[in-house]
C-alpha cells in the first residue's frame, strides 16, 4: 500500500547525527540555523522494508568480510525490469561504493591519461572534478536554454565527437536542470555515439524521479556498449550506506572495470548497504511511489508560490529529480551577493549554481525532498531575501 502524506510530513530531527545536510550548515553557510535545501538527500524516514531488513541483519552479531550474493543482483535485475522495462543480466552488475567512485573507475578503465571527456554543463559538479582527478581533460558541450526548457546541442556534440572525443558523461535525468531526456533525444545521441565510436557513461541515479507524463529511458536500452551507473541510495535515501552499481553489457569493458576496481580493493560490498539495497529493490515500491507523489506535490506548491509571489525567478518545467533549478538572473543582484542575502536575510541554504559550472552563475538549486513545511519556510525565506 502506497504511503500517505502524513508519513512524509512527519518531522525527524537529523541534527547531531553526523548529517551533512543539517550538521554542516555552520561550515557551509556561516550559520547553523538556515533551512537546508541543498545536499541531494531526503528528510524522510526510509522504507520500512529497509529498516526491518537492517534490524534483522544487525541482530546477527558477526559483521565479517562480505561477498555479493546472487540474490542481491537478481533483486536489482527485477527492479530495473519492473520500473524501467530494462532487461539486464545479473553478471553485468558490478558493486561499487558510490556513483562518483564508479565514474572514476570507468575513466581509469576505459580512457587514457590526458584523453578528453565530454560533459554537458551546467551539470553535477563531480563530473568535472572526477575527470580532472583521473588525469583526463574536460571537454564541454553546454546545454542550450530555450523558451521550452533546456536542450542538448546536437550540433555541438557532433562537432566534438568529430574532433576526437571518445567518451562522455551523460546525466540522465539531468541534475540540476531537471530534464528527463526523451527517447527521441537519447536515440539521436545514441546514433551520434555509434557513428563516432563514443563511449557513453550514464549517471542514472535520479531515474526513479521522473514525473508523469515523462518516462525515464535507460541509455543502456539504446546503446549496448554504454556504461550505466545507478544506485538505490538516491531513490531510497540510503546514501550514508555507500552502495552503487556499474552495469556493463560489454564483456571487455566489464573485465577492464573489474580489474581496476580490484586494484584499489573496491570490489567488495558493504554488508549493511547490500542488505538495504536488496530490501529496497524487493520491498520498497510502495514507499517509492508515495515519495514521488509527495515530491511532485512539493514541486507544484513551489511552482504556484513563485508564479504568484516571485515571478522574477525563472523556472522551466521540472520533469525529473527532486531538485529545482532557480534562475535568479533577473533579480539584478550579483551572484555571490545574492547567495549571502539568501543566507543572512532569508535564512535559507541553497546550492550555488556555480557548483555546476560557470554556466550556473545566477542560478541556485533547491531540494524539494523534505517536509512540506520546510519547503514552504524555504520559499518564504527566498521571498524575504529578494524583497527586503
Short mmCIF file of C-alpha atoms in Angstrom, two decimals, residues 6-217:
data_model
loop_
_atom_site.label_atom_id
_atom_site.label_comp_id
_atom_site.label_asym_id
_atom_site.label_seq_id
_atom_site.Cartn_x
_atom_site.Cartn_y
_atom_site.Cartn_z
CA UNK A 6 1.29 12.05 6.80
CA UNK A 7 4.20 9.61 6.56
CA UNK A 8 6.32 12.09 4.59
CA UNK A 9 5.09 15.12 6.57
CA UNK A 10 6.45 13.60 9.79
CA UNK A 11 9.36 15.69 11.09
CA UNK A 12 12.50 13.76 12.00
CA UNK A 13 15.28 15.65 13.77
CA UNK A 14 18.52 14.88 11.91
CA UNK A 15 20.71 17.31 13.87
CA UNK A 16 23.52 15.63 15.75
CA UNK A 17 23.53 12.51 13.55
CA UNK A 18 26.64 13.45 11.53
CA UNK A 19 24.21 14.56 8.82
CA UNK A 20 25.98 16.63 6.18
CA UNK A 21 22.79 18.44 5.18
CA UNK A 22 21.87 19.63 8.69
CA UNK A 23 25.06 19.40 10.75
CA UNK A 24 27.17 21.01 8.01
CA UNK A 25 25.19 24.24 7.90
CA UNK A 26 27.56 26.32 10.01
CA UNK A 27 30.58 25.38 7.95
CA UNK A 28 28.93 25.86 4.55
CA UNK A 29 26.66 28.84 5.19
CA UNK A 30 28.26 30.55 8.17
CA UNK A 31 25.24 29.99 10.39
CA UNK A 32 23.79 26.81 11.78
CA UNK A 33 20.09 27.66 11.62
CA UNK A 34 19.39 28.04 7.90
CA UNK A 35 16.67 25.88 6.36
CA UNK A 36 18.86 23.37 4.49
CA UNK A 37 17.52 22.85 0.98
CA UNK A 38 20.85 21.92 -0.56
CA UNK A 39 22.51 18.46 -0.32
CA UNK A 40 20.61 15.98 -2.52
CA UNK A 41 19.28 13.63 0.10
CA UNK A 42 15.82 13.35 1.61
CA UNK A 43 14.50 14.15 5.08
CA UNK A 44 12.01 11.26 5.03
CA UNK A 45 12.14 8.06 7.04
CA UNK A 46 13.39 5.18 4.90
CA UNK A 47 11.11 2.48 3.63
CA UNK A 48 10.00 0.22 6.50
CA UNK A 49 11.24 -2.71 4.40
CA UNK A 50 14.78 -1.34 4.60
CA UNK A 51 14.62 -0.57 8.31
CA UNK A 52 13.35 -4.05 9.18
CA UNK A 53 15.92 -5.77 6.98
CA UNK A 54 18.77 -3.84 8.62
CA UNK A 55 17.46 -4.60 12.10
CA UNK A 56 17.24 -8.28 11.27
CA UNK A 57 20.80 -8.42 9.93
CA UNK A 58 22.17 -6.35 12.82
CA UNK A 59 20.69 -8.92 15.21
CA UNK A 60 23.28 -11.40 13.94
CA UNK A 61 26.36 -10.37 15.96
CA UNK A 62 29.06 -11.03 13.35
CA UNK A 63 29.75 -8.48 10.61
CA UNK A 64 32.70 -10.02 8.78
CA UNK A 65 34.00 -9.93 5.22
CA UNK A 66 31.12 -9.97 2.79
CA UNK A 67 30.52 -11.34 -0.70
CA UNK A 68 27.84 -10.10 -3.05
CA UNK A 69 25.15 -12.75 -3.17
CA UNK A 70 23.36 -13.68 -6.43
CA UNK A 71 20.02 -12.80 -4.82
CA UNK A 72 21.14 -9.19 -4.46
CA UNK A 73 21.88 -8.81 -8.14
CA UNK A 74 18.65 -10.59 -9.02
CA UNK A 75 16.69 -8.09 -6.92
CA UNK A 76 18.23 -5.27 -8.95
CA UNK A 77 17.59 -7.07 -12.24
CA UNK A 78 13.91 -7.42 -11.33
CA UNK A 79 13.63 -3.81 -10.11
CA UNK A 80 15.09 -2.42 -13.35
CA UNK A 81 12.70 -4.52 -15.41
CA UNK A 82 9.70 -3.63 -13.24
CA UNK A 83 10.34 0.12 -13.02
CA UNK A 84 12.04 0.92 -16.35
CA UNK A 85 11.38 -2.08 -18.61
CA UNK A 86 15.16 -2.58 -18.84
CA UNK A 87 16.45 -6.12 -19.26
CA UNK A 88 19.92 -6.75 -17.83
CA UNK A 89 21.79 -9.92 -16.90
CA UNK A 90 22.97 -10.42 -13.34
CA UNK A 91 26.57 -10.82 -14.45
CA UNK A 92 26.53 -7.32 -15.95
CA UNK A 93 26.23 -5.77 -12.47
CA UNK A 94 29.35 -4.74 -10.54
CA UNK A 95 29.01 -3.47 -6.96
CA UNK A 96 30.80 -0.17 -6.32
CA UNK A 97 30.92 2.17 -3.29
CA UNK A 98 29.22 5.14 -4.99
CA UNK A 99 28.31 6.57 -8.39
CA UNK A 100 31.14 9.13 -8.16
CA UNK A 101 33.59 6.31 -7.41
CA UNK A 102 32.11 4.43 -10.37
CA UNK A 103 32.76 7.42 -12.61
CA UNK A 104 36.41 7.42 -11.56
CA UNK A 105 36.80 3.65 -12.06
CA UNK A 106 35.19 3.96 -15.51
CA UNK A 107 37.64 6.64 -16.59
CA UNK A 108 40.66 4.70 -15.38
CA UNK A 109 39.44 1.51 -17.05
CA UNK A 110 38.08 2.85 -20.33
CA UNK A 111 40.06 6.02 -21.19
CA UNK A 112 43.70 7.01 -21.46
CA UNK A 113 45.60 9.64 -19.45
CA UNK A 114 45.14 13.08 -20.99
CA UNK A 115 42.14 11.98 -23.04
CA UNK A 116 39.28 14.46 -23.33
CA UNK A 117 35.97 13.51 -21.71
CA UNK A 118 32.86 15.49 -22.59
CA UNK A 119 30.29 16.91 -20.18
CA UNK A 120 27.14 18.99 -20.71
CA UNK A 121 27.14 21.87 -18.23
CA UNK A 122 25.51 23.12 -16.14
CA UNK A 123 25.94 19.66 -14.64
CA UNK A 124 26.66 17.91 -11.34
CA UNK A 125 30.00 19.28 -10.14
CA UNK A 126 31.79 15.93 -9.57
CA UNK A 127 31.59 15.21 -13.31
CA UNK A 128 34.28 17.83 -13.92
CA UNK A 129 36.15 17.11 -10.69
CA UNK A 130 36.37 13.38 -11.40
CA UNK A 131 37.70 13.89 -14.92
CA UNK A 132 40.45 16.12 -13.60
CA UNK A 133 41.23 13.79 -10.69
CA UNK A 134 41.67 10.95 -13.17
CA UNK A 135 44.21 12.95 -15.17
CA UNK A 136 41.88 13.40 -18.11
CA UNK A 137 40.86 16.67 -19.79
CA UNK A 138 37.41 18.27 -19.68
CA UNK A 139 35.58 18.99 -22.93
CA UNK A 140 32.24 20.78 -22.90
CA UNK A 141 29.07 20.78 -24.96
CA UNK A 142 26.89 23.11 -22.86
CA UNK A 143 23.16 22.63 -22.73
CA UNK A 144 21.13 25.24 -24.57
CA UNK A 145 18.37 27.13 -22.81
CA UNK A 146 15.27 27.64 -24.97
CA UNK A 147 11.83 29.04 -24.29
CA UNK A 148 10.63 25.47 -23.73
CA UNK A 149 13.47 24.49 -21.43
CA UNK A 150 16.98 23.05 -21.63
CA UNK A 151 18.08 21.04 -24.64
CA UNK A 152 21.15 19.16 -25.82
CA UNK A 153 23.14 20.90 -28.53
CA UNK A 154 23.45 18.09 -31.06
CA UNK A 155 25.45 20.22 -33.48
CA UNK A 156 27.98 20.92 -30.74
CA UNK A 157 28.04 17.25 -29.76
CA UNK A 158 28.71 16.09 -33.29
CA UNK A 159 31.45 18.67 -33.72
CA UNK A 160 33.11 17.46 -30.51
CA UNK A 161 32.79 13.80 -31.48
CA UNK A 162 34.19 14.53 -34.91
CA UNK A 163 37.07 16.30 -33.21
CA UNK A 164 38.18 13.16 -31.41
CA UNK A 165 36.03 12.82 -28.27
CA UNK A 166 35.67 9.13 -27.46
CA UNK A 167 33.96 9.29 -24.08
CA UNK A 168 31.25 11.41 -22.47
CA UNK A 169 29.44 11.62 -19.15
CA UNK A 170 25.66 11.86 -19.50
CA UNK A 171 23.35 12.88 -16.65
CA UNK A 172 20.01 11.10 -17.22
CA UNK A 173 17.76 12.55 -15.74
CA UNK A 174 19.77 15.72 -15.66
CA UNK A 175 20.97 17.31 -12.43
CA UNK A 176 20.48 20.24 -11.98
CA UNK A 177 18.20 21.36 -14.83
CA UNK A 178 15.60 18.66 -14.20
CA UNK A 179 15.25 17.31 -17.73
CA UNK A 180 14.13 13.75 -18.30
CA UNK A 181 15.67 13.21 -21.69
CA UNK A 182 13.09 11.88 -24.15
CA UNK A 183 13.60 8.66 -26.02
CA UNK A 184 13.93 10.68 -29.25
CA UNK A 185 16.70 12.80 -27.74
CA UNK A 186 18.55 9.77 -26.44
CA UNK A 187 18.16 7.95 -29.74
CA UNK A 188 19.71 10.95 -31.51
CA UNK A 189 22.59 10.91 -29.03
CA UNK A 190 22.99 7.14 -29.47
CA UNK A 191 23.20 7.50 -33.23
CA UNK A 192 25.98 10.07 -32.90
CA UNK A 193 27.80 7.93 -30.35
CA UNK A 194 27.66 4.91 -32.65
CA UNK A 195 28.75 6.91 -35.68
CA UNK A 196 31.82 8.35 -33.94
CA UNK A 197 32.63 5.43 -31.62
CA UNK A 198 31.96 7.38 -28.41
CA UNK A 199 31.54 5.58 -25.10
CA UNK A 200 28.63 7.00 -23.06
CA UNK A 201 28.95 6.72 -19.28
CA UNK A 202 25.47 7.48 -17.98
CA UNK A 203 24.75 8.63 -14.42
CA UNK A 204 21.16 7.45 -13.92
CA UNK A 205 20.98 7.77 -10.15
CA UNK A 206 17.86 10.01 -10.35
CA UNK A 207 15.98 7.60 -12.65
CA UNK A 208 13.21 6.88 -10.14
CA UNK A 209 12.19 10.55 -10.06
CA UNK A 210 10.62 11.01 -13.49
CA UNK A 211 7.28 12.76 -13.07
CA UNK A 212 4.39 11.71 -15.31
CA UNK A 213 3.92 12.08 -18.20
CA UNK A 214 7.72 11.93 -18.51
CA UNK A 215 9.28 8.47 -18.67
CA UNK A 216 12.87 7.56 -17.93
CA UNK A 217 14.68 5.79 -20.78
#
